[in-house]
Tab-separated table of C-alpha atoms in Angstrom:
chain	number	residue	atom	x	y	z
A	1	MET	CA	18.164	-18.122	-21.837
A	2	ASN	CA	16.695	-17.567	-25.289
A	3	TYR	CA	13.399	-15.688	-24.838
A	4	ALA	CA	10.794	-15.347	-27.579
A	5	ILE	CA	10.277	-11.696	-26.609
A	6	ALA	CA	12.335	-9.293	-24.511
A	7	PRO	CA	11.675	-9.966	-20.798
A	8	SER	CA	10.227	-7.193	-18.657
A	9	PRO	CA	12.729	-5.299	-16.514
A	10	VAL	CA	12.980	-6.064	-12.799
A	11	VAL	CA	10.751	-3.711	-10.809
A	12	SER	CA	12.733	-2.155	-7.979
A	13	LEU	CA	12.566	0.633	-5.403
A	14	PRO	CA	15.217	3.100	-4.308
A	15	ILE	CA	16.720	2.641	-0.841
A	16	ASN	CA	17.135	5.787	1.206
A	17	GLY	CA	20.791	6.779	1.484
A	18	SER	CA	22.051	3.983	-0.777
A	19	ASP	CA	22.865	3.451	-4.434
A	20	GLN	CA	21.434	-0.072	-4.159
A	21	ARG	CA	17.850	-0.843	-5.103
A	22	PHE	CA	15.292	-3.258	-3.636
A	23	PRO	CA	13.868	-5.759	-6.164
A	24	VAL	CA	10.116	-6.259	-5.801
A	25	ARG	CA	8.522	-9.694	-6.109
A	26	ARG	CA	4.841	-9.216	-5.212
A	27	VAL	CA	2.623	-6.429	-3.884
A	28	PHE	CA	0.053	-7.459	-1.276
A	29	CYS	CA	-2.547	-5.146	0.286
A	30	ILE	CA	-4.930	-5.442	3.221
A	31	GLY	CA	-8.355	-3.800	3.240
A	32	ARG	CA	-10.406	-2.474	6.148
A	33	ASN	CA	-7.466	-2.376	8.553
A	34	TYR	CA	-8.559	0.844	10.261
A	35	ALA	CA	-12.003	0.694	11.855
A	36	ASP	CA	-12.808	4.351	11.136
A	37	HIS	CA	-12.097	3.848	7.432
A	38	ALA	CA	-14.285	0.741	7.357
A	39	ARG	CA	-17.107	2.760	8.909
A	40	GLU	CA	-16.782	5.591	6.382
A	41	MET	CA	-17.061	2.975	3.617
A	42	GLY	CA	-20.196	1.494	5.205
A	43	ALA	CA	-18.396	-1.730	6.067
A	44	THR	CA	-17.563	-3.681	9.198
A	45	VAL	CA	-14.283	-5.224	10.319
A	46	ASP	CA	-13.973	-8.973	10.715
A	47	LYS	CA	-10.931	-9.430	12.959
A	48	GLU	CA	-10.832	-13.156	12.226
A	49	THR	CA	-10.873	-12.824	8.436
A	50	PRO	CA	-8.641	-10.046	7.062
A	51	ILE	CA	-9.313	-8.957	3.488
A	52	PHE	CA	-6.333	-9.216	1.127
A	53	PHE	CA	-5.848	-8.267	-2.496
A	54	CYS	CA	-2.874	-7.727	-4.799
A	55	LYS	CA	-1.536	-5.136	-7.181
A	56	PRO	CA	0.856	-5.917	-10.040
A	57	THR	CA	4.453	-4.891	-9.413
A	58	ASP	CA	4.418	-2.570	-12.416
A	59	ALA	CA	1.628	-0.551	-10.760
A	60	LEU	CA	4.317	0.930	-8.497
A	61	VAL	CA	5.225	4.573	-9.155
A	62	SER	CA	8.601	5.398	-7.613
A	63	ASP	CA	11.568	7.767	-7.795
A	64	GLY	CA	9.346	10.864	-7.615
A	65	ALA	CA	7.555	10.206	-10.907
A	66	ASP	CA	4.235	11.903	-11.639
A	67	VAL	CA	1.028	9.885	-11.340
A	68	PRO	CA	-1.102	9.925	-14.499
A	69	TYR	CA	-4.844	10.110	-13.904
A	70	PRO	CA	-6.144	6.662	-14.891
A	71	GLN	CA	-8.548	5.840	-17.666
A	72	ALA	CA	-12.056	4.460	-17.133
A	73	THR	CA	-12.843	6.426	-13.953
A	74	ALA	CA	-14.280	9.747	-12.837
A	75	ASP	CA	-13.674	9.106	-9.126
A	76	LEU	CA	-10.020	8.392	-8.280
A	77	HIS	CA	-9.467	8.137	-4.501
A	78	HIS	CA	-6.312	8.284	-2.384
A	79	GLU	CA	-5.586	5.863	0.465
A	80	VAL	CA	-2.350	6.592	2.345
A	81	GLU	CA	-0.655	3.505	3.811
A	82	MET	CA	2.531	2.389	5.507
A	83	VAL	CA	4.278	-0.183	3.334
A	84	ILE	CA	6.564	-2.902	4.638
A	85	ALA	CA	9.184	-4.734	2.581
A	86	LEU	CA	10.129	-8.294	3.455
A	87	GLY	CA	13.726	-9.490	3.531
A	88	ALA	CA	12.715	-13.115	4.077
A	89	GLY	CA	9.542	-15.158	3.961
A	90	GLY	CA	7.938	-18.518	4.506
A	91	SER	CA	4.598	-20.250	4.994
A	92	ASP	CA	2.541	-20.506	8.182
A	93	ILE	CA	4.754	-17.984	9.956
A	94	PRO	CA	4.015	-17.611	13.698
A	95	VAL	CA	3.048	-14.099	14.794
A	96	ASP	CA	5.975	-13.928	17.216
A	97	LYS	CA	8.443	-14.646	14.370
A	98	ALA	CA	6.900	-12.323	11.778
A	99	ALA	CA	8.398	-8.950	12.747
A	100	ALA	CA	11.913	-10.251	12.116
A	101	LEU	CA	11.074	-10.640	8.409
A	102	VAL	CA	10.576	-6.882	7.884
A	103	TRP	CA	13.475	-5.476	5.872
A	104	GLY	CA	12.267	-1.906	5.570
A	105	TYR	CA	9.482	0.672	5.535
A	106	ALA	CA	7.967	3.066	3.019
A	107	ILE	CA	4.893	5.262	2.654
A	108	GLY	CA	2.595	4.739	-0.296
A	109	LEU	CA	-0.815	5.400	-1.801
A	110	ASP	CA	-3.302	2.673	-2.655
A	111	LEU	CA	-5.097	4.528	-5.443
A	112	THR	CA	-8.617	3.293	-6.080
A	113	ARG	CA	-11.075	3.780	-8.933
A	114	ARG	CA	-13.895	4.185	-6.434
A	115	ASP	CA	-16.698	4.237	-8.995
A	116	LEU	CA	-15.543	0.919	-10.442
A	117	GLN	CA	-15.164	-0.520	-6.954
A	118	ALA	CA	-18.736	0.485	-6.096
A	119	ILE	CA	-20.033	-1.259	-9.209
A	120	ALA	CA	-18.024	-4.386	-8.381
A	121	LYS	CA	-19.304	-4.435	-4.800
A	122	ALA	CA	-22.909	-4.045	-5.935
A	123	LYS	CA	-22.545	-7.031	-8.257
A	124	SER	CA	-20.416	-9.085	-5.812
A	125	HIS	CA	-17.588	-9.009	-8.338
A	126	PRO	CA	-13.830	-8.912	-7.590
A	127	TRP	CA	-12.188	-5.511	-7.075
A	128	ASP	CA	-9.282	-6.078	-9.485
A	129	VAL	CA	-10.145	-3.349	-11.986
A	130	ALA	CA	-10.642	-0.873	-9.130
A	131	LYS	CA	-7.347	-1.612	-7.395
A	132	GLY	CA	-4.825	-3.192	-9.773
A	133	PHE	CA	-4.677	-0.673	-12.601
A	134	ASP	CA	-1.600	1.031	-14.074
A	135	HIS	CA	0.207	3.517	-11.773
A	136	SER	CA	-2.102	2.657	-8.853
A	137	ALA	CA	0.633	2.381	-6.214
A	138	PRO	CA	2.823	5.480	-5.765
A	139	ILE	CA	5.528	4.688	-3.208
A	140	SER	CA	8.473	6.356	-1.508
A	141	ALA	CA	12.014	5.129	-1.162
A	142	LEU	CA	12.530	2.320	1.338
A	143	VAL	CA	14.194	2.919	4.697
A	144	PRO	CA	15.870	-0.167	6.200
A	145	ALA	CA	14.305	-1.279	9.481
A	146	SER	CA	17.762	-1.149	11.063
A	147	GLN	CA	17.877	2.605	10.434
A	148	CYS	CA	14.522	3.724	11.847
A	149	GLN	CA	12.027	3.251	14.655
A	150	VAL	CA	8.403	2.494	13.862
A	151	ASN	CA	5.887	1.848	16.648
A	152	GLU	CA	2.218	2.297	17.571
A	153	GLN	CA	2.687	6.035	18.080
A	154	THR	CA	4.196	6.580	14.615
A	155	ARG	CA	1.703	8.464	12.450
A	156	ILE	CA	0.914	8.225	8.772
A	157	SER	CA	-0.525	11.276	7.034
A	158	LEU	CA	-1.506	12.659	3.657
A	159	ARG	CA	-1.821	16.271	2.542
A	160	VAL	CA	-3.356	17.188	-0.801
A	161	ASN	CA	-2.652	20.723	-2.010
A	162	ASP	CA	-1.426	21.558	1.545
A	163	THR	CA	-4.725	20.425	3.122
A	164	MET	CA	-4.563	17.513	5.553
A	165	ARG	CA	-6.752	14.680	4.274
A	166	GLN	CA	-5.710	11.635	6.322
A	167	GLN	CA	-3.750	11.032	9.513
A	168	ALA	CA	-3.645	8.371	12.219
A	169	PRO	CA	-1.197	6.548	14.489
A	170	LEU	CA	-0.253	3.024	13.491
A	171	GLY	CA	-1.714	1.869	16.800
A	172	GLU	CA	-5.170	2.218	15.242
A	173	MET	CA	-4.547	-0.657	12.846
A	174	VAL	CA	-6.925	-3.551	13.427
A	175	HIS	CA	-4.294	-6.103	12.417
A	176	THR	CA	-0.701	-5.365	13.459
A	177	VAL	CA	2.224	-5.850	11.103
A	178	PRO	CA	3.143	-9.268	12.590
A	179	GLU	CA	-0.503	-10.352	12.405
A	180	ILE	CA	-0.731	-9.271	8.745
A	181	ILE	CA	2.419	-11.185	7.823
A	182	ALA	CA	1.273	-14.299	9.688
A	183	ALA	CA	-2.190	-14.228	8.099
A	184	LEU	CA	-0.789	-13.707	4.589
A	185	SER	CA	1.656	-16.573	5.074
A	186	ARG	CA	-1.261	-18.934	5.650
A	187	LEU	CA	-2.534	-18.051	2.161
A	188	PHE	CA	0.700	-17.521	0.194
A	189	GLU	CA	4.322	-18.513	0.550
A	190	LEU	CA	5.927	-15.159	1.272
A	191	LYS	CA	9.416	-14.423	-0.026
A	192	ALA	CA	12.097	-11.768	0.098
A	193	GLY	CA	11.085	-8.850	-2.109
A	194	ASP	CA	7.401	-8.900	-1.191
A	195	LEU	CA	5.737	-5.589	-0.309
A	196	ILE	CA	2.679	-5.255	1.930
A	197	PHE	CA	0.461	-2.153	1.972
A	198	THR	CA	-0.913	-2.182	5.533
A	199	GLY	CA	-4.226	-0.326	5.250
A	200	THR	CA	-5.561	3.227	5.333
A	201	PRO	CA	-7.270	5.385	7.973
A	202	ALA	CA	-10.394	7.477	7.453
A	203	GLY	CA	-10.449	10.514	5.198
A	204	VAL	CA	-10.205	8.934	1.750
A	205	ALA	CA	-11.371	11.329	-0.948
A	206	ALA	CA	-11.037	12.178	-4.607
A	207	LEU	CA	-7.915	13.287	-6.425
A	208	GLN	CA	-8.063	15.555	-9.456
A	209	ARG	CA	-5.640	16.287	-12.262
A	210	GLY	CA	-3.124	18.829	-11.054
A	211	ASP	CA	-3.392	17.867	-7.368
A	212	ARG	CA	-0.149	17.760	-5.395
A	213	PHE	CA	0.180	15.233	-2.580
A	214	HIS	CA	2.560	14.809	0.348
A	215	ALA	CA	2.417	11.511	2.248
A	216	GLU	CA	4.523	10.845	5.327
A	217	LEU	CA	5.514	8.041	7.650
A	218	GLU	CA	6.363	10.232	10.607
A	219	GLY	CA	10.068	10.583	11.269
A	220	VAL	CA	10.947	7.950	8.667
A	221	VAL	CA	10.193	8.857	5.058
A	222	SER	CA	7.902	10.971	2.864
A	223	LEU	CA	6.475	10.859	-0.646
A	224	GLU	CA	5.583	13.811	-2.883
A	225	GLY	CA	3.973	13.781	-6.266
A	226	THR	CA	1.533	15.316	-8.709
A	227	VAL	CA	-1.495	13.846	-10.458
A	228	THR	CA	-1.159	14.664	-14.158
């Protein structure tokens, strides 16, 4: 293929315990998937209509890289989330078939320019500039589903400068992983390589330059980094 400009490199994630990497196709996210987080944001949960948005693949920050504080904000917030990686996809996937599509798990942060999000909400504008900015998705290595156990009792957590900020069991999610996959597949044709950030519990707060964070998917994988 003769390209007019050099093509962008394939975005990929490390795989725990392997020299292979996982190529990323799309990054989907679900909002308001923990009721206590929705309440702290002054919102309600509509079980019948999940809220989805996307981040660009090059927003991912992996391999232990630092996270630069973004431009155009004075209120950068953390949102710790379990991330699932799909090994297969489809459209209109039944809930009872969805879990089999999960290739692996990670822990990540959905970083949010909260001040820009508040402005967008007030004007009924899209959230893109608040969610899809550069370096807005720090993420750990992936752990294959065949090598770990994740269930309703598994906890996600986030410490900032050794202080616990967020923690909750996955059982508190409003929409389960199979339900998220099924709902997304009614809106998009999902494919191998897709990532899904599955929502954040209460406790979101600001990050500052110099902050150190430690996110964990209990018993599976962790993520450490520094905001620079």
